């Protein structure tokens, strides 16, 4: 069984046994500690083994795999999660702008407000990324039918007198 599958199975069992809130409390502590370390050393590319990272963080390999799952979309070279093993050497070269954007998308305020971001992006740069994020979630309907446009059903009437009633 792959480590990724072990991670997903462990989440299900953990939530069944202890509840969703307990899971998120434990996971968020691990995730926050890892991000603090990565952001503090943001100029270095992290190369490690999952089992070593788990040992350093005093947690399980499954929780570290969950962290890898979360950060994978923000890596310059994403990993094949199904193929990663606990003793494989992995490289986490993080695209910091993408990471900040993804943290906003995940609504992970506890992560995108970490003080370590101060040494990476200026407040202006963070506002620029936040603006890009907000624009990306705005839904625009380009094909909106106006009240006085011909009805789309083909009746020849104005939309407001036909299907728009």
PDB file of C-alpha atoms in Angstrom:
ATOM      1  CA  UNK A   1       0.000   0.000   0.000  1.00  0.00           C
ATOM      2  CA  UNK A   2       1.353   3.449  -0.882  1.00  0.00           C
ATOM      3  CA  UNK A   3       2.139   5.993   1.790  1.00  0.00           C
ATOM      4  CA  UNK A   4      -0.394   8.330   0.165  1.00  0.00           C
ATOM      5  CA  UNK A   5      -3.124   5.675   0.539  1.00  0.00           C
ATOM      6  CA  UNK A   6      -2.046   5.118   4.157  1.00  0.00           C
ATOM      7  CA  UNK A   7      -2.453   8.895   4.704  1.00  0.00           C
ATOM      8  CA  UNK A   8      -5.981   9.010   3.295  1.00  0.00           C
ATOM      9  CA  UNK A   9      -7.018   5.886   5.217  1.00  0.00           C
ATOM     10  CA  UNK A  10      -5.500   7.236   8.429  1.00  0.00           C
ATOM     11  CA  UNK A  11      -7.499  10.471   8.101  1.00  0.00           C
ATOM     12  CA  UNK A  12     -10.754   8.527   7.816  1.00  0.00           C
ATOM     13  CA  UNK A  13      -9.947   6.337  10.827  1.00  0.00           C
ATOM     14  CA  UNK A  14      -8.679   9.275  12.898  1.00  0.00           C
ATOM     15  CA  UNK A  15     -11.857  11.278  12.268  1.00  0.00           C
ATOM     16  CA  UNK A  16     -14.042   8.260  13.099  1.00  0.00           C
ATOM     17  CA  UNK A  17     -12.166   7.597  16.336  1.00  0.00           C
ATOM     18  CA  UNK A  18     -11.441  11.085  17.657  1.00  0.00           C
ATOM     19  CA  UNK A  19     -13.486  13.489  15.558  1.00  0.00           C
ATOM     20  CA  UNK A  20     -12.770  15.987  12.817  1.00  0.00           C
ATOM     21  CA  UNK A  21     -11.847  18.824  15.168  1.00  0.00           C
ATOM     22  CA  UNK A  22      -9.185  16.712  16.910  1.00  0.00           C
ATOM     23  CA  UNK A  23      -7.712  15.752  13.536  1.00  0.00           C
ATOM     24  CA  UNK A  24      -7.495  19.351  12.315  1.00  0.00           C
ATOM     25  CA  UNK A  25      -6.000  20.539  15.606  1.00  0.00           C
ATOM     26  CA  UNK A  26      -3.195  17.999  15.394  1.00  0.00           C
ATOM     27  CA  UNK A  27      -2.632  18.436  11.652  1.00  0.00           C
ATOM     28  CA  UNK A  28      -2.586  22.245  11.864  1.00  0.00           C
ATOM     29  CA  UNK A  29       0.103  22.167  14.570  1.00  0.00           C
ATOM     30  CA  UNK A  30       2.321  19.938  12.432  1.00  0.00           C
ATOM     31  CA  UNK A  31       1.634  21.946   9.285  1.00  0.00           C
ATOM     32  CA  UNK A  32       2.324  25.275  10.996  1.00  0.00           C
ATOM     33  CA  UNK A  33       5.650  24.043  12.406  1.00  0.00           C
ATOM     34  CA  UNK A  34       6.734  22.738   8.999  1.00  0.00           C
ATOM     35  CA  UNK A  35       5.772  25.938   7.182  1.00  0.00           C
ATOM     36  CA  UNK A  36       7.528  28.099   9.767  1.00  0.00           C
ATOM     37  CA  UNK A  37      10.709  26.125   9.137  1.00  0.00           C
ATOM     38  CA  UNK A  38      10.366  26.146   5.337  1.00  0.00           C
ATOM     39  CA  UNK A  39       9.554  29.860   5.197  1.00  0.00           C
ATOM     40  CA  UNK A  40      12.384  30.763   7.580  1.00  0.00           C
ATOM     41  CA  UNK A  41      14.796  28.946   5.224  1.00  0.00           C
ATOM     42  CA  UNK A  42      13.011  30.006   2.028  1.00  0.00           C
ATOM     43  CA  UNK A  43      16.233  30.543   0.084  1.00  0.00           C
ATOM     44  CA  UNK A  44      17.196  26.887   0.566  1.00  0.00           C
ATOM     45  CA  UNK A  45      15.675  23.954  -1.293  1.00  0.00           C
ATOM     46  CA  UNK A  46      14.546  21.328   1.210  1.00  0.00           C
ATOM     47  CA  UNK A  47      15.749  17.824   0.383  1.00  0.00           C
ATOM     48  CA  UNK A  48      14.814  15.133   2.862  1.00  0.00           C
ATOM     49  CA  UNK A  49      13.181  11.788   3.487  1.00  0.00           C
ATOM     50  CA  UNK A  50       9.635  11.642   4.794  1.00  0.00           C
ATOM     51  CA  UNK A  51      10.646   9.323   7.615  1.00  0.00           C
ATOM     52  CA  UNK A  52      13.389  11.789   8.719  1.00  0.00           C
ATOM     53  CA  UNK A  53      10.992  14.737   8.541  1.00  0.00           C
ATOM     54  CA  UNK A  54       8.463  12.770  10.627  1.00  0.00           C
ATOM     55  CA  UNK A  55      11.147  11.984  13.188  1.00  0.00           C
ATOM     56  CA  UNK A  56      12.272  15.639  13.345  1.00  0.00           C
ATOM     57  CA  UNK A  57       8.680  16.813  13.828  1.00  0.00           C
ATOM     58  CA  UNK A  58       7.880  14.035  16.311  1.00  0.00           C
ATOM     59  CA  UNK A  59       4.932  12.829  14.239  1.00  0.00           C
ATOM     60  CA  UNK A  60       3.956   9.994  11.896  1.00  0.00           C
ATOM     61  CA  UNK A  61       4.982   9.492   8.288  1.00  0.00           C
ATOM     62  CA  UNK A  62       1.294   9.683   7.351  1.00  0.00           C
ATOM     63  CA  UNK A  63       0.958  13.216   8.726  1.00  0.00           C
ATOM     64  CA  UNK A  64       4.073  14.267   6.809  1.00  0.00           C
ATOM     65  CA  UNK A  65       2.576  12.708   3.675  1.00  0.00           C
ATOM     66  CA  UNK A  66      -0.511  14.840   4.301  1.00  0.00           C
ATOM     67  CA  UNK A  67       1.713  17.902   4.457  1.00  0.00           C
ATOM     68  CA  UNK A  68       3.403  16.849   1.190  1.00  0.00           C
ATOM     69  CA  UNK A  69      -0.062  16.407  -0.331  1.00  0.00           C
ATOM     70  CA  UNK A  70      -0.957  19.951   0.720  1.00  0.00           C
ATOM     71  CA  UNK A  71       2.230  21.623  -0.512  1.00  0.00           C
ATOM     72  CA  UNK A  72       2.529  19.573  -3.733  1.00  0.00           C
ATOM     73  CA  UNK A  73       0.539  22.065  -5.862  1.00  0.00           C
ATOM     74  CA  UNK A  74       2.946  24.816  -4.773  1.00  0.00           C
ATOM     75  CA  UNK A  75       6.118  22.974  -5.766  1.00  0.00           C
ATOM     76  CA  UNK A  76       8.074  23.906  -8.882  1.00  0.00           C
ATOM     77  CA  UNK A  77       8.331  20.170  -9.622  1.00  0.00           C
ATOM     78  CA  UNK A  78       5.266  18.425  -8.124  1.00  0.00           C
ATOM     79  CA  UNK A  79       5.739  14.890  -6.849  1.00  0.00           C
ATOM     80  CA  UNK A  80       3.895  11.745  -7.931  1.00  0.00           C
ATOM     81  CA  UNK A  81       2.255  11.235  -4.533  1.00  0.00           C
ATOM     82  CA  UNK A  82       1.258   7.621  -5.179  1.00  0.00           C
ATOM     83  CA  UNK A  83       4.903   6.705  -5.875  1.00  0.00           C
ATOM     84  CA  UNK A  84       6.514   8.445  -2.877  1.00  0.00           C
ATOM     85  CA  UNK A  85       7.855   6.121  -0.178  1.00  0.00           C
ATOM     86  CA  UNK A  86       8.898   7.017   3.363  1.00  0.00           C
ATOM     87  CA  UNK A  87      12.589   6.491   2.674  1.00  0.00           C
ATOM     88  CA  UNK A  88      12.697   8.176  -0.765  1.00  0.00           C
ATOM     89  CA  UNK A  89      14.772  11.334  -0.996  1.00  0.00           C
ATOM     90  CA  UNK A  90      12.337  14.112  -1.979  1.00  0.00           C
ATOM     91  CA  UNK A  91      13.015  17.691  -3.005  1.00  0.00           C
ATOM     92  CA  UNK A  92      10.618  20.447  -2.009  1.00  0.00           C
ATOM     93  CA  UNK A  93      11.459  23.436  -4.202  1.00  0.00           C
ATOM     94  CA  UNK A  94       8.614  25.783  -3.333  1.00  0.00           C
ATOM     95  CA  UNK A  95       7.183  28.469  -5.622  1.00  0.00           C
ATOM     96  CA  UNK A  96       6.552  30.957  -2.803  1.00  0.00           C
ATOM     97  CA  UNK A  97       4.123  33.148  -4.741  1.00  0.00           C
ATOM     98  CA  UNK A  98       2.045  30.115  -5.675  1.00  0.00           C
ATOM     99  CA  UNK A  99       2.238  28.864  -2.084  1.00  0.00           C
ATOM    100  CA  UNK A 100       0.889  32.147  -0.706  1.00  0.00           C
ATOM    101  CA  UNK A 101      -1.873  32.133  -3.345  1.00  0.00           C
ATOM    102  CA  UNK A 102      -2.798  28.519  -2.484  1.00  0.00           C
ATOM    103  CA  UNK A 103      -2.895  29.352   1.233  1.00  0.00           C
ATOM    104  CA  UNK A 104      -5.362  32.131   0.453  1.00  0.00           C
ATOM    105  CA  UNK A 105      -7.395  29.698  -1.644  1.00  0.00           C
ATOM    106  CA  UNK A 106      -7.431  27.170   1.215  1.00  0.00           C
ATOM    107  CA  UNK A 107      -8.564  29.947   3.567  1.00  0.00           C
ATOM    108  CA  UNK A 108      -5.640  28.960   5.824  1.00  0.00           C
ATOM    109  CA  UNK A 109      -5.319  32.258   7.677  1.00  0.00           C
ATOM    110  CA  UNK A 110      -3.126  30.589  10.297  1.00  0.00           C
ATOM    111  CA  UNK A 111      -0.585  30.004   7.488  1.00  0.00           C
ATOM    112  CA  UNK A 112      -0.704  33.078   5.260  1.00  0.00           C
ATOM    113  CA  UNK A 113      -0.416  35.352   8.303  1.00  0.00           C
ATOM    114  CA  UNK A 114       2.729  33.682   9.656  1.00  0.00           C
ATOM    115  CA  UNK A 115       5.373  36.282  10.554  1.00  0.00           C
ATOM    116  CA  UNK A 116       7.923  34.436   8.378  1.00  0.00           C
ATOM    117  CA  UNK A 117       6.192  35.892   5.295  1.00  0.00           C
ATOM    118  CA  UNK A 118       7.488  39.337   6.348  1.00  0.00           C
ATOM    119  CA  UNK A 119      11.003  38.313   5.323  1.00  0.00           C
ATOM    120  CA  UNK A 120       9.819  36.981   1.964  1.00  0.00           C
ATOM    121  CA  UNK A 121       7.239  39.393   0.536  1.00  0.00           C
ATOM    122  CA  UNK A 122       6.633  43.055   1.196  1.00  0.00           C
ATOM    123  CA  UNK A 123       3.117  44.029   2.323  1.00  0.00           C
ATOM    124  CA  UNK A 124       2.551  45.451  -1.174  1.00  0.00           C
ATOM    125  CA  UNK A 125       3.508  42.154  -2.835  1.00  0.00           C
ATOM    126  CA  UNK A 126       1.180  40.230  -0.508  1.00  0.00           C
ATOM    127  CA  UNK A 127      -1.654  42.630  -1.355  1.00  0.00           C
ATOM    128  CA  UNK A 128      -0.922  42.097  -5.052  1.00  0.00           C
ATOM    129  CA  UNK A 129      -1.166  38.306  -4.635  1.00  0.00           C
ATOM    130  CA  UNK A 130      -4.367  38.735  -2.579  1.00  0.00           C
ATOM    131  CA  UNK A 131      -5.809  40.864  -5.379  1.00  0.00           C
ATOM    132  CA  UNK A 132      -4.954  38.163  -7.958  1.00  0.00           C
ATOM    133  CA  UNK A 133      -6.625  35.610  -5.712  1.00  0.00           C
ATOM    134  CA  UNK A 134      -9.806  37.675  -5.298  1.00  0.00           C
ATOM    135  CA  UNK A 135      -9.997  38.225  -9.061  1.00  0.00           C
ATOM    136  CA  UNK A 136      -9.594  34.497  -9.675  1.00  0.00           C
ATOM    137  CA  UNK A 137     -12.650  33.621  -7.565  1.00  0.00           C
ATOM    138  CA  UNK A 138     -15.002  36.221  -9.049  1.00  0.00           C
ATOM    139  CA  UNK A 139     -17.557  34.581 -11.303  1.00  0.00           C
ATOM    140  CA  UNK A 140     -18.432  36.669 -14.305  1.00  0.00           C
ATOM    141  CA  UNK A 141     -21.314  35.800 -16.568  1.00  0.00           C
ATOM    142  CA  UNK A 142     -20.262  37.168 -19.946  1.00  0.00           C
ATOM    143  CA  UNK A 143     -23.415  35.967 -21.728  1.00  0.00           C
ATOM    144  CA  UNK A 144     -25.968  37.723 -19.558  1.00  0.00           C
ATOM    145  CA  UNK A 145     -29.257  38.362 -21.298  1.00  0.00           C
ATOM    146  CA  UNK A 146     -30.502  41.925 -21.045  1.00  0.00           C
ATOM    147  CA  UNK A 147     -34.161  42.685 -20.286  1.00  0.00           C
ATOM    148  CA  UNK A 148     -34.723  44.193 -23.724  1.00  0.00           C
ATOM    149  CA  UNK A 149     -32.744  41.586 -25.698  1.00  0.00           C
ATOM    150  CA  UNK A 150     -34.643  39.138 -27.904  1.00  0.00           C
ATOM    151  CA  UNK A 151     -35.670  36.054 -25.945  1.00  0.00           C
ATOM    152  CA  UNK A 152     -33.376  33.064 -26.325  1.00  0.00           C
ATOM    153  CA  UNK A 153     -36.308  30.701 -26.891  1.00  0.00           C
ATOM    154  CA  UNK A 154     -36.777  32.144 -30.397  1.00  0.00           C
ATOM    155  CA  UNK A 155     -40.293  33.548 -29.896  1.00  0.00           C
ATOM    156  CA  UNK A 156     -39.295  36.956 -31.238  1.00  0.00           C
ATOM    157  CA  UNK A 157     -40.498  38.700 -28.057  1.00  0.00           C
ATOM    158  CA  UNK A 158     -38.308  40.675 -25.704  1.00  0.00           C
ATOM    159  CA  UNK A 159     -36.819  38.571 -22.932  1.00  0.00           C
ATOM    160  CA  UNK A 160     -38.697  40.575 -20.243  1.00  0.00           C
ATOM    161  CA  UNK A 161     -42.059  39.777 -21.902  1.00  0.00           C
ATOM    162  CA  UNK A 162     -41.311  36.080 -22.479  1.00  0.00           C
ATOM    163  CA  UNK A 163     -39.004  33.798 -20.480  1.00  0.00           C
ATOM    164  CA  UNK A 164     -37.830  36.593 -18.169  1.00  0.00           C
ATOM    165  CA  UNK A 165     -41.272  37.057 -16.603  1.00  0.00           C
TER     166      UNK A 165
END
